[in-house]
XYZ file of C-alpha atoms in Angstrom:
768
model
C -21.342 -0.382 -11.111
C -22.688 -2.521 -13.937
C -26.220 -3.804 -14.182
C -27.759 -5.980 -16.819
C -29.779 -9.033 -17.734
C -28.129 -12.351 -18.456
C -31.124 -14.178 -19.879
C -34.057 -16.143 -18.548
C -34.051 -19.601 -16.978
C -37.808 -19.957 -17.483
C -40.517 -17.950 -19.170
C -40.583 -14.330 -18.036
C -43.483 -13.431 -15.791
C -44.426 -9.901 -16.734
C -46.695 -9.489 -13.707
C -45.381 -7.011 -11.123
C -45.514 -9.767 -8.483
C -43.130 -12.028 -10.459
C -40.038 -13.592 -8.934
C -36.615 -12.169 -9.660
C -33.151 -13.566 -9.062
C -30.126 -11.335 -8.604
C -26.452 -12.266 -8.596
C -24.291 -9.509 -7.153
C -20.517 -9.622 -7.438
C -18.103 -7.379 -5.616
C -17.288 -6.752 -1.981
C -20.589 -8.136 -0.686
C -19.467 -10.492 2.093
C -18.376 -9.444 5.549
C -19.872 -5.969 5.098
C -23.425 -6.453 6.386
C -24.898 -7.080 2.956
C -27.314 -9.924 3.772
C -28.989 -8.188 6.751
C -29.269 -5.090 4.591
C -31.114 -7.152 1.963
C -33.295 -8.723 4.683
C -34.335 -5.282 5.923
C -34.908 -4.045 2.375
C -37.102 -7.035 1.531
C -39.168 -6.594 4.684
C -39.606 -2.898 3.964
C -41.208 -3.769 0.614
C -43.149 -6.757 1.949
C -41.289 -9.251 -0.268
C -40.745 -12.987 0.219
C -37.743 -15.065 -0.772
C -34.150 -15.546 0.354
C -30.571 -14.287 0.217
C -27.451 -16.450 0.250
C -23.670 -16.128 0.141
C -21.743 -18.181 -2.392
C -18.079 -18.178 -3.341
C -19.064 -16.335 -6.528
C -21.128 -13.587 -4.876
C -24.503 -12.981 -3.237
C -27.643 -14.543 -4.721
C -31.072 -13.065 -3.966
C -34.513 -14.325 -4.926
C -37.547 -12.155 -4.165
C -41.200 -12.035 -5.182
C -44.079 -9.741 -4.364
C -45.914 -6.651 -5.648
C -43.005 -4.268 -4.992
C -40.279 -6.330 -6.638
C -39.584 -3.537 -9.150
C -39.038 -0.973 -6.410
C -36.766 -3.437 -4.623
C -34.732 -3.890 -7.798
C -34.265 -0.169 -8.303
C -33.184 0.427 -4.692
C -30.893 -2.591 -4.734
C -28.728 -0.943 -7.359
C -28.443 2.366 -5.501
C -28.712 1.655 -1.768
C -25.934 -0.557 -0.364
C -24.041 -0.789 2.956
C -21.201 1.716 3.332
C -18.352 -0.827 3.050
C -19.912 -2.807 0.187
C -18.834 -2.410 -3.427
C -20.903 -3.847 -6.262
C -18.921 -4.654 -9.393
C -21.801 -6.218 -11.344
C -25.459 -7.119 -10.892
C -27.233 -9.744 -12.981
C -31.020 -9.955 -12.873
C -33.419 -12.529 -14.350
C -37.177 -13.017 -14.112
C -38.650 -16.353 -12.998
C -42.118 -17.821 -12.352
C -43.605 -17.208 -8.913
C -42.457 -19.816 -6.366
C -44.845 -19.045 -3.506
C -42.295 -18.216 -0.822
C -43.830 -17.820 2.628
C -41.240 -15.519 4.202
C -37.910 -13.827 3.505
C -34.935 -15.793 4.849
C -31.182 -15.657 5.036
C -30.227 -19.182 4.079
C -26.911 -21.015 4.655
C -23.984 -20.227 2.391
C -23.261 -22.359 -0.646
C -19.810 -23.498 -1.681
C -18.860 -23.188 -5.348
C -15.514 -24.293 -6.747
C -15.573 -22.067 -9.795
C -15.398 -18.293 -9.973
C -13.950 -15.865 -7.443
C -15.481 -13.612 -4.837
C -14.121 -10.288 -3.640
C -12.942 -10.088 -0.038
C -13.250 -7.145 2.300
C -10.052 -5.772 3.841
C -9.887 -5.321 7.595
C -11.870 -2.272 8.694
C -11.092 0.245 11.453
C -13.295 0.308 14.560
C -16.644 1.972 13.861
C -18.054 4.731 16.132
C -20.715 2.405 17.616
C -18.145 -0.165 18.737
C -15.822 2.559 19.993
C -18.640 3.957 22.151
C -19.347 0.512 23.592
C -15.796 -0.148 24.796
C -15.784 3.159 26.707
C -19.286 2.739 28.180
C -19.144 1.232 31.706
C -22.760 0.082 31.372
C -22.097 -1.937 28.198
C -21.228 -5.620 28.387
C -18.308 -4.992 26.032
C -16.828 -2.263 28.218
C -13.031 -2.339 27.770
C -13.249 -5.433 25.585
C -10.392 -5.163 23.039
C -11.950 -7.496 20.428
C -15.261 -5.692 19.980
C -16.500 -5.543 16.370
C -19.629 -5.691 14.222
C -20.562 -6.029 10.558
C -19.268 -2.491 9.978
C -15.765 -2.993 11.363
C -13.080 -5.374 12.530
C -10.927 -8.130 11.044
C -11.834 -9.636 7.678
C -9.002 -10.521 5.313
C -6.555 -11.434 8.068
C -8.815 -14.155 9.544
C -10.273 -15.734 6.371
C -9.123 -19.262 5.597
C -11.540 -19.873 2.717
C -14.746 -18.665 1.087
C -17.645 -18.191 1.502
C -16.969 -15.884 4.439
C -18.512 -17.896 7.278
C -17.242 -18.273 10.835
C -16.186 -21.908 10.469
C -13.893 -20.862 7.601
C -12.151 -18.188 9.687
C -9.734 -18.257 12.604
C -12.705 -17.470 14.881
C -13.977 -21.050 14.515
C -12.439 -22.103 17.848
C -14.441 -19.531 19.814
C -17.987 -20.786 20.564
C -20.356 -17.844 20.927
C -22.180 -17.401 24.201
C -26.027 -17.231 24.064
C -26.088 -13.418 23.903
C -23.491 -13.224 21.113
C -25.267 -16.030 19.249
C -28.555 -14.132 19.503
C -26.918 -11.041 17.997
C -25.352 -13.153 15.270
C -28.709 -14.756 14.376
C -30.801 -11.563 14.363
C -30.963 -9.880 10.930
C -32.059 -6.651 12.600
C -28.908 -6.549 14.747
C -25.748 -4.833 13.505
C -23.811 -7.964 14.503
C -25.868 -10.274 12.315
C -23.401 -12.731 10.794
C -20.431 -10.654 11.977
C -18.015 -13.568 11.820
C -15.546 -12.210 14.433
C -18.420 -11.438 16.873
C -17.383 -12.040 20.475
C -17.516 -10.666 24.000
C -15.478 -11.033 27.219
C -17.398 -14.208 28.072
C -16.743 -16.173 24.875
C -14.138 -14.435 22.720
C -10.384 -13.925 22.396
C -8.422 -12.759 25.410
C -5.268 -10.824 26.120
C -2.256 -11.943 28.079
C 0.869 -10.034 29.057
C 4.201 -11.875 28.945
C 7.801 -10.971 29.525
C 10.442 -11.346 26.799
C 10.926 -15.018 27.718
C 7.240 -15.838 27.334
C 6.467 -16.015 31.065
C 2.896 -14.874 31.677
C 2.776 -11.741 33.798
C -0.977 -11.173 33.645
C -3.554 -13.434 31.986
C -7.022 -12.380 30.882
C -6.233 -8.693 30.432
C -2.851 -7.120 31.005
C -3.809 -3.969 29.149
C -3.473 -1.611 32.111
C -0.118 -3.094 33.076
C 1.076 -2.811 29.457
C 0.101 0.866 29.543
C 2.077 1.303 32.772
C 5.105 -0.326 31.160
C 4.877 2.032 28.190
C 4.638 5.039 30.520
C 7.728 3.805 32.382
C 9.818 3.705 29.201
C 9.473 0.065 28.147
C 8.972 -1.246 24.598
C 5.948 -3.489 24.065
C 5.364 -5.980 21.249
C 1.646 -5.735 20.572
C -0.320 -8.312 18.602
C -2.639 -6.392 16.300
C -4.924 -7.092 13.337
C -2.397 -8.197 10.760
C 0.660 -8.879 12.862
C 2.796 -7.516 15.656
C 3.613 -3.872 16.239
C 6.381 -2.486 18.416
C 5.126 0.316 20.662
C 7.024 2.878 22.701
C 6.709 6.377 24.135
C 7.315 8.848 21.289
C 8.070 11.626 23.820
C 11.020 9.799 25.393
C 14.363 10.182 23.538
C 15.854 7.150 25.289
C 12.950 4.932 24.192
C 13.284 6.068 20.577
C 17.046 5.493 20.560
C 16.707 2.092 22.234
C 14.062 0.937 19.772
C 16.194 2.050 16.829
C 19.252 0.249 18.166
C 17.417 -2.989 18.973
C 15.466 -3.039 15.706
C 18.554 -2.152 13.635
C 16.755 0.808 12.103
C 19.118 3.761 12.559
C 17.480 6.392 10.342
C 14.281 5.222 8.657
C 11.224 7.112 9.998
C 8.985 5.512 12.615
C 5.202 5.989 12.509
C 3.394 7.466 15.501
C -0.134 6.704 16.724
C -2.086 9.602 18.249
C -5.277 9.304 20.288
C -7.607 11.531 18.248
C -7.719 14.492 15.880
C -7.137 16.941 18.721
C -3.852 15.209 19.446
C -2.976 15.165 15.738
C -3.439 18.934 15.490
C -1.148 19.402 18.483
C 1.718 17.986 16.439
C 0.750 18.501 12.774
C -1.324 20.969 10.762
C -4.044 19.036 8.945
C -6.040 19.842 5.816
C -9.655 18.660 5.429
C -8.516 16.029 2.906
C -5.872 14.721 5.315
C -8.364 14.604 8.182
C -10.817 12.640 6.041
C -8.055 10.173 5.178
C -7.007 9.740 8.814
C -10.621 9.138 9.915
C -11.495 6.827 7.015
C -12.372 3.151 7.651
C -9.056 2.262 5.977
C -7.189 4.326 8.637
C -3.752 4.420 6.952
C -0.598 6.059 8.210
C -0.745 9.560 6.715
C 2.326 11.707 6.061
C 1.699 15.138 7.585
C 3.755 18.321 7.996
C 5.444 18.297 11.405
C 5.052 21.299 13.703
C 8.297 22.820 14.930
C 6.864 22.989 18.460
C 5.769 19.333 18.525
C 6.998 17.442 21.592
C 7.390 14.198 19.624
C 11.078 13.335 19.558
C 12.701 14.365 16.280
C 14.571 11.058 16.187
C 11.251 9.416 15.337
C 11.783 10.783 11.822
C 15.322 12.192 11.556
C 15.862 15.061 9.102
C 12.179 14.978 8.089
C 9.664 17.781 7.737
C 6.857 15.210 7.724
C 5.674 12.720 10.314
C 3.829 9.473 9.646
C 0.684 9.638 11.789
C -2.152 7.180 12.344
C -5.187 7.037 14.581
C -6.246 3.961 16.609
C -7.917 1.439 14.310
C -8.709 -1.425 16.708
C -10.427 -1.420 20.105
C -7.116 -2.500 21.659
C -5.437 0.598 20.222
C -8.232 2.877 21.458
C -7.999 1.452 24.985
C -4.203 1.564 25.082
C -4.067 5.143 23.824
C -6.665 6.203 26.413
C -4.725 4.500 29.242
C -1.302 5.876 28.346
C -2.326 9.350 27.224
C 0.855 9.358 25.129
C 1.813 9.561 21.475
C 3.094 6.059 20.802
C 5.553 4.837 18.213
C 3.810 2.023 16.318
C 6.203 0.301 13.968
C 6.189 -3.117 12.314
C 7.026 -6.018 14.591
C 10.117 -7.323 12.832
C 13.844 -7.011 12.594
C 14.870 -4.709 9.771
C 13.861 -6.130 6.345
C 12.123 -9.239 7.747
C 8.400 -10.036 7.347
C 6.149 -8.815 10.145
C 5.644 -11.447 12.885
C 2.087 -12.815 13.200
C 2.069 -15.776 15.625
C 2.718 -15.608 19.370
C 5.558 -18.157 19.462
C 7.109 -16.649 16.343
C 7.008 -13.163 17.863
C 8.561 -14.323 21.133
C 11.377 -15.982 19.186
C 12.022 -13.114 16.773
C 11.294 -10.029 18.877
C 12.587 -10.989 22.319
C 15.745 -8.916 21.797
C 13.660 -5.845 20.921
C 10.610 -5.849 23.197
C 10.607 -5.760 27.009
C 7.140 -7.333 27.180
C 4.526 -8.858 24.883
C 0.807 -8.077 24.835
C -0.571 -11.217 23.191
C -3.981 -12.600 22.320
C -5.324 -15.969 21.223
C -7.082 -15.026 17.965
C -5.002 -16.459 15.152
C -3.865 -14.234 12.292
C -4.116 -16.295 9.118
C -2.615 -13.734 6.756
C -0.479 -10.891 8.051
C -0.250 -7.437 6.648
C 1.367 -4.128 7.487
C -0.200 -0.724 7.894
C -0.858 1.212 4.702
C 0.897 4.536 4.111
C -0.725 7.408 2.243
C -0.337 11.112 1.583
C -2.498 13.799 0.056
C -0.715 14.700 -3.177
C -1.970 16.939 -5.970
C -5.191 17.449 -4.030
C -6.222 13.846 -3.312
C -5.036 10.762 -1.412
C -2.278 8.654 -2.946
C -1.067 5.329 -1.573
C 2.664 4.908 -0.932
C 2.264 1.481 0.681
C -0.859 -0.557 -0.054
C -1.788 -3.003 2.679
C -4.270 -2.948 5.592
C -7.604 -1.404 4.665
C -6.980 -1.517 0.906
C -5.726 -4.981 -0.097
C -7.205 -7.149 -1.466
C -9.798 -4.803 -3.006
C -9.536 -5.354 -6.773
C -8.458 -2.649 -9.181
C -10.874 -2.363 -12.079
C -9.063 -2.620 -15.424
C -9.787 -0.882 -18.737
C -9.859 -4.198 -20.629
C -9.946 -7.952 -19.993
C -6.872 -10.046 -19.173
C -6.150 -13.742 -19.369
C -5.520 -15.404 -15.960
C -2.175 -13.908 -14.961
C 0.246 -13.906 -12.059
C 2.643 -10.953 -12.047
C 5.564 -11.502 -9.690
C 6.487 -7.863 -9.036
C 9.895 -6.378 -8.319
C 12.552 -6.928 -5.665
C 12.026 -3.861 -3.466
C 8.688 -2.997 -1.859
C 7.361 -6.165 -3.424
C 3.750 -6.931 -4.098
C 2.451 -9.417 -6.637
C -0.723 -9.287 -8.715
C -3.299 -11.894 -9.703
C -5.507 -10.769 -12.562
C -8.315 -12.170 -14.661
C -10.966 -10.521 -16.769
C -11.236 -6.902 -15.706
C -10.040 -7.375 -12.129
C -6.530 -7.128 -10.744
C -5.897 -8.289 -7.187
C -2.770 -6.415 -6.152
C -1.416 -8.001 -2.997
C -0.532 -6.201 0.187
C 2.995 -4.844 0.637
C 5.312 -7.793 1.267
C 8.652 -6.022 1.701
C 12.024 -6.307 0.019
C 12.790 -9.752 -1.419
C 16.358 -9.802 -0.172
C 16.337 -12.807 2.163
C 14.888 -16.305 2.403
C 12.402 -15.342 5.144
C 10.732 -12.730 2.965
C 10.811 -15.037 -0.054
C 9.070 -17.804 1.921
C 6.433 -15.296 3.060
C 5.987 -14.112 -0.541
C 5.494 -17.665 -1.835
C 3.018 -18.496 0.945
C 0.878 -15.417 0.280
C 0.793 -16.117 -3.470
C -0.561 -19.589 -2.680
C -3.199 -18.177 -0.330
C -4.363 -15.636 -2.923
C -4.635 -18.302 -5.603
C -6.692 -20.487 -3.276
C -8.986 -17.679 -2.111
C -9.644 -16.284 -5.580
C -9.792 -19.677 -7.319
C -7.366 -18.362 -9.912
C -4.927 -20.608 -11.767
C -2.670 -18.403 -13.918
C -1.974 -19.196 -17.567
C 0.579 -16.383 -17.865
C 3.463 -15.608 -15.508
C 4.746 -12.042 -15.816
C 8.101 -11.013 -14.386
C 10.717 -8.286 -14.326
C 13.628 -8.491 -16.782
C 16.260 -8.462 -14.034
C 17.544 -12.057 -13.904
C 18.746 -11.830 -10.281
C 15.498 -10.637 -8.692
C 14.134 -13.385 -6.439
C 10.685 -12.559 -7.809
C 11.961 -13.251 -11.338
C 13.570 -16.529 -10.297
C 10.365 -17.602 -8.579
C 8.311 -16.722 -11.662
C 10.580 -18.616 -14.047
C 10.234 -21.768 -11.932
C 6.424 -21.786 -12.206
C 4.357 -23.570 -14.881
C 2.727 -21.376 -17.519
C 3.715 -18.997 -20.290
C 6.507 -16.681 -19.072
C 6.533 -13.070 -20.231
C 9.196 -10.577 -19.150
C 8.097 -6.932 -18.800
C 10.548 -4.024 -18.696
C 10.511 -2.371 -15.274
C 9.605 1.175 -16.306
C 7.117 0.092 -18.923
C 5.379 -1.723 -16.062
C 5.416 1.456 -13.961
C 3.664 3.466 -16.671
C 1.288 0.640 -17.576
C 0.280 0.447 -13.907
C -0.581 4.153 -13.823
C -2.535 4.000 -17.083
C -4.399 0.853 -16.010
C -5.522 2.113 -12.612
C -6.810 5.265 -14.335
C -8.740 3.008 -16.776
C -6.979 4.744 -19.653
C -7.586 2.919 -22.932
C -5.770 5.359 -25.215
C -2.137 6.362 -25.602
C -0.093 8.738 -23.478
C 3.416 9.898 -22.674
C 4.815 8.244 -19.563
C 7.420 9.723 -17.221
C 9.091 6.970 -15.198
C 11.375 8.697 -12.693
C 12.743 5.881 -10.598
C 15.677 4.263 -8.852
C 16.807 1.373 -11.007
C 15.270 -1.035 -13.485
C 16.890 -3.424 -15.935
C 16.631 -1.912 -19.414
C 16.161 -3.437 -22.844
C 19.745 -2.477 -23.724
C 21.244 -4.139 -20.635
C 21.818 -0.835 -18.806
C 19.970 0.332 -15.704
C 17.167 2.726 -16.586
C 15.383 5.154 -14.299
C 14.945 8.563 -15.942
C 12.618 7.562 -18.762
C 10.131 9.131 -21.153
C 8.027 6.493 -22.894
C 4.828 6.533 -24.922
C 2.031 4.197 -25.911
C -0.831 2.350 -24.234
C -1.040 0.293 -21.053
C -0.274 -2.806 -23.148
C 2.456 -1.511 -25.473
C 5.098 1.137 -24.796
C 8.302 2.433 -26.422
C 11.184 4.465 -25.009
C 11.489 7.936 -26.561
C 13.810 9.879 -24.250
C 15.947 9.443 -21.141
C 18.513 11.068 -18.884
C 22.033 10.485 -20.131
C 23.948 7.476 -18.867
C 26.637 7.640 -16.203
C 28.501 4.761 -14.517
C 27.499 3.340 -11.135
C 30.940 2.612 -9.619
C 30.737 -0.542 -7.558
C 27.212 -1.342 -8.729
C 25.020 -1.661 -5.614
C 27.783 -0.039 -3.554
C 26.991 3.202 -5.410
C 23.395 2.989 -4.119
C 24.545 2.521 -0.518
C 27.191 5.260 -0.845
C 25.795 8.267 -2.783
C 29.233 9.942 -2.720
C 30.231 7.421 -5.388
C 27.440 8.705 -7.630
C 28.599 12.272 -7.000
C 32.104 11.299 -8.120
C 30.669 9.545 -11.163
C 28.649 12.527 -12.362
C 31.588 14.883 -11.839
C 34.201 12.698 -13.508
C 31.948 11.509 -16.362
C 30.337 14.797 -17.331
C 32.911 17.406 -16.293
C 36.195 15.492 -16.266
C 38.318 14.203 -13.397
C 39.630 17.691 -12.647
C 36.133 18.666 -11.447
C 36.490 16.182 -8.600
C 39.250 18.348 -7.124
C 37.691 21.706 -8.031
C 36.717 23.898 -5.069
C 35.573 22.616 -1.691
C 32.760 20.120 -2.066
C 31.342 19.225 1.376
C 29.915 15.961 0.183
C 33.238 14.521 -0.960
C 35.175 15.199 2.215
C 34.128 11.842 3.648
C 35.785 9.840 0.878
C 39.307 8.708 1.633
C 41.967 9.123 -1.050
C 42.294 5.364 -1.629
C 38.541 4.921 -2.143
C 38.477 7.981 -4.387
C 41.188 6.557 -6.632
C 39.510 3.132 -6.777
C 36.172 4.684 -7.726
C 37.751 6.877 -10.398
C 39.518 3.843 -11.911
C 36.207 1.943 -11.966
C 34.606 4.850 -13.811
C 37.493 5.251 -16.243
C 37.812 1.555 -17.109
C 34.200 0.492 -16.733
C 35.071 -2.132 -14.096
C 31.977 -3.125 -12.094
C 30.443 0.185 -13.116
C 27.168 -0.475 -14.982
C 25.634 2.469 -16.811
C 22.463 4.058 -15.508
C 19.999 6.750 -16.567
C 18.383 6.718 -13.121
C 16.715 9.858 -11.814
C 17.058 8.408 -8.317
C 20.819 8.163 -8.662
C 20.912 11.782 -9.864
C 19.089 12.782 -6.665
C 21.658 10.767 -4.692
C 24.555 12.557 -6.369
C 23.175 16.045 -5.716
C 22.351 15.134 -2.117
C 25.907 13.895 -1.617
C 27.445 16.976 -3.253
C 25.579 19.137 -0.724
C 26.927 17.018 2.113
C 23.472 15.792 3.178
C 23.904 12.007 3.026
C 27.120 10.189 2.200
C 25.955 6.663 3.073
C 22.376 5.423 3.372
C 20.707 2.963 5.744
C 17.410 2.743 3.841
C 16.258 3.102 0.252
C 15.768 6.677 -0.916
C 17.343 8.275 2.156
C 19.599 10.663 0.227
C 16.815 11.745 -2.132
C 14.424 12.321 0.767
C 17.018 14.464 2.542
C 17.279 16.632 -0.575
C 13.496 17.019 -0.770
C 13.245 17.880 2.927
C 15.592 20.881 2.709
C 14.462 22.154 -0.710
C 12.926 25.626 -1.004
C 11.923 25.864 -4.678
C 9.845 29.048 -4.541
C 11.722 31.794 -6.361
C 14.892 29.706 -6.577
C 15.040 29.538 -10.369
C 16.409 26.558 -12.281
C 19.602 25.214 -13.821
C 20.139 24.764 -17.571
C 20.235 21.421 -19.407
C 20.600 20.330 -23.036
C 18.707 17.959 -25.313
C 20.419 15.808 -27.936
C 19.006 13.236 -30.316
C 20.524 9.826 -30.954
C 18.497 8.353 -33.757
C 14.863 8.594 -32.651
C 15.682 8.889 -28.940
C 16.086 12.200 -27.097
C 18.961 12.339 -24.583
C 18.807 14.821 -21.693
C 22.339 16.171 -21.162
C 23.101 17.126 -17.572
C 26.508 18.832 -17.848
C 25.011 22.370 -17.591
C 22.978 21.323 -14.558
C 26.030 19.943 -12.809
C 28.158 22.997 -13.616
C 25.441 25.222 -12.163
C 25.304 23.228 -8.929
C 29.105 23.321 -8.539
C 29.156 27.068 -9.141
C 26.484 27.602 -6.479
C 28.322 25.412 -3.980
C 31.588 27.295 -4.548
C 29.739 30.607 -4.264
C 28.311 29.431 -0.932
C 24.688 29.570 -2.055
C 22.506 28.054 0.682
C 21.826 24.331 0.301
C 17.999 24.756 0.454
C 18.203 27.141 -2.524
C 20.370 24.710 -4.517
C 17.998 21.861 -3.686
C 15.058 24.034 -4.725
C 16.706 24.928 -8.039
C 17.409 21.251 -8.672
C 13.731 20.367 -8.149
C 12.664 23.239 -10.387
C 15.067 22.016 -13.064
C 13.483 18.565 -13.126
C 10.020 20.133 -13.362
C 11.130 22.261 -16.319
C 12.955 19.323 -17.885
C 9.827 17.148 -17.694
C 7.737 19.848 -19.358
C 10.232 20.631 -22.129
C 10.707 16.979 -23.095
C 6.956 16.268 -23.032
C 6.267 19.252 -25.272
C 8.977 18.083 -27.666
C 7.524 14.567 -27.783
C 4.017 15.930 -28.251
C 5.086 17.713 -31.434
C 5.997 14.413 -33.051
C 3.363 12.125 -31.524
C 0.430 14.370 -30.720
C -0.104 12.906 -27.256
C -2.306 14.947 -24.930
C -2.015 12.857 -21.780
C 0.944 12.204 -19.479
C 1.233 9.453 -16.845
C 3.645 9.886 -13.926
C 5.099 6.857 -12.168
C 8.213 5.535 -10.442
C 9.544 5.818 -6.908
C 10.998 9.312 -7.382
C 7.426 10.611 -7.679
C 6.932 9.862 -3.976
C 8.638 13.259 -3.730
C 5.688 15.590 -3.200
C 7.543 18.712 -4.352
C 8.487 17.062 -7.624
C 5.149 15.380 -8.253
C 3.088 18.480 -7.628
C 5.507 20.667 -9.585
C 5.456 18.398 -12.654
C 1.701 17.852 -12.314
C 0.969 21.596 -12.216
C 3.324 22.586 -15.022
C 2.034 19.890 -17.391
C -1.592 20.775 -16.676
C -0.825 24.459 -17.261
C 0.583 23.454 -20.660
C -2.673 21.730 -21.595
C -1.838 18.102 -20.793
C -4.174 15.791 -18.921
C -2.001 14.320 -16.162
C -2.581 10.832 -14.746
C -1.072 9.878 -11.393
C -1.362 6.935 -9.026
C -4.122 6.811 -6.417
C -4.908 3.102 -5.897
C -1.498 1.514 -6.486
C 1.804 2.945 -5.212
C 3.924 4.861 -7.718
C 6.953 2.995 -6.351
C 7.814 -0.653 -6.969
C 4.830 -1.682 -4.838
C 2.622 -0.965 -7.854
C 4.763 -2.474 -10.578
C 3.075 -5.916 -10.542
C -0.165 -4.312 -11.739
C 1.600 -3.023 -14.855
C 3.303 -6.366 -15.412
C -0.077 -8.115 -15.299
C -1.675 -5.705 -17.762
C 1.186 -5.796 -20.261
C 1.543 -9.590 -20.158
C -2.044 -10.697 -19.555
C -3.421 -8.453 -22.270
C -1.485 -10.122 -25.064
C -3.564 -12.088 -27.536
């Protein structure tokens, strides 16, 4: 937090009873900040006022204890508040008669931080389960410490008439709570009760109302009987089903067109979590946090949750209830429930009732709806404890749109992000507003959603970009959108953006080596990069080393069919005879005609772009071991390899380093020969997978040490989607630290393409 004086509007009054004005910027609206100030002022016997504006919270106080108030103001704040800066000036005494919370003021200039939605607090949870409380079983219970925020805001300042709660007129008792600064619901904009607030209704798949006014118990009965329910939540619809019923899981997968990708599961409480997953203290803290993300946890062998929820996985995505509706539904069913995004595969999550009925009627058997509008949808966040602390893999509910503090100022910038796992970034000064996860920009529906959310962010944060940053790939829809906008266009290389993102979120102002282990990104030489060693600062990077190039036969077809990458590595590095050498389980699924076509593509360079991708290397090894020949979701083959790997005591394969000019090339022929020898000698696949992981750990260390000799760098930043692999990340992290490097990894932004817009913004917006 920063504090300081910005000057004096009038002569300073040096008397202890002088008046002082404070302007606080940060997350100070929708988090109980004004009632906190009211209580603080009354504790010190001060007079004055506090007010919300679009730029922050303004406070004026006077009285004998104004100095004590000032000191506590900078150290004692509500739990969900975050102060980015505090400006304080002294003014002549005004003669205030009381301390008031005055109406909000609208300001066109400047931007104000916005609180994300917050999981149900313990007080509200107790109320909904207390038969004597007037909010007993009310699924929209909230207070200043919890509930919807970002998803209901239409504009700032954060007042009820500027939210989607404006249509609900508070009853006298709710209004009294709302008006009382001593009440925990003071100015809680979503405040409501069964008498005056939003209500549930249960409909069938055609929209016919089955039960109006509640429907929760009947929805629970439907879930227990094996039905799939579309549930309107905080940021959009979720699809719920019994995670203990194999038929339900299979039906949901078939209807949603999601054959293999893992499904998240909601469990009632920590006792239920421990029944299915061992949990560390750090993981428990993350699960119970106000952000309440999905957390990836080890999966017990004796868990009764159907393995088809996460096929071929050792981990399960687990979340706890984060709304009163979830708490009530979990209590009524007593079941672990699948809770997955309410959409068809690769579409945006549905947010409106009519939209959900139109889009999800072929998936859900019934719909549990409500009449509180969602203005801005967002998915659940996904996190894991990696290298000893939480790391975000998908940044959305609970985290966006909290700003990321930057190491240096930027011009007003819009960074358009990548194609997969897209998020965009608005940045100005030392704040970067990285959007929530928006999905893969592969269809018009997602593109329209992307464009709408960009417009909403610009309106909310009053930010008109001067610079438009974009990926170098000309066919990304995000790039095409960026190039059509007004402003100075700056292209940023994909993997430079990855490393810049990691350096920026760590507030690193110096230089470092960057390891970008990734799927694909358009390179400066026109090839597809992805196994990169770069160096420099968050604003300027150069490529110093990379994995050697191999062809991608069929282009994107090689991503969908990892066997093609296996053929490419064999034929390119070992010669075509290696394709027929021994019995390779992963190649048995390729017909002779396809094999010959692929080999011709490799030989002649027909539709076979070159790549240095670490992700494609993972695909090839996974295919050689017969794990995954064709994928239904991004990273499936690489994940399968991680899931079976047993690196402890497995050893490693050899590799070579060459130099082409000033660039180091990692040669993989020895690695590939070692894998083939192990396969032909019938070494167990988990051992081979473990050796492969160990090889990449050793490779990362050897190349970094080599680069350090010439450049003297002492820090290393790790980024790129391959570092979602916990075995690899923690192995590289540990080995580099043991060698004396300071290692920087992602915590606030995802290491995958969901964090790339942050790096784009820093590299483009930081140019003079």
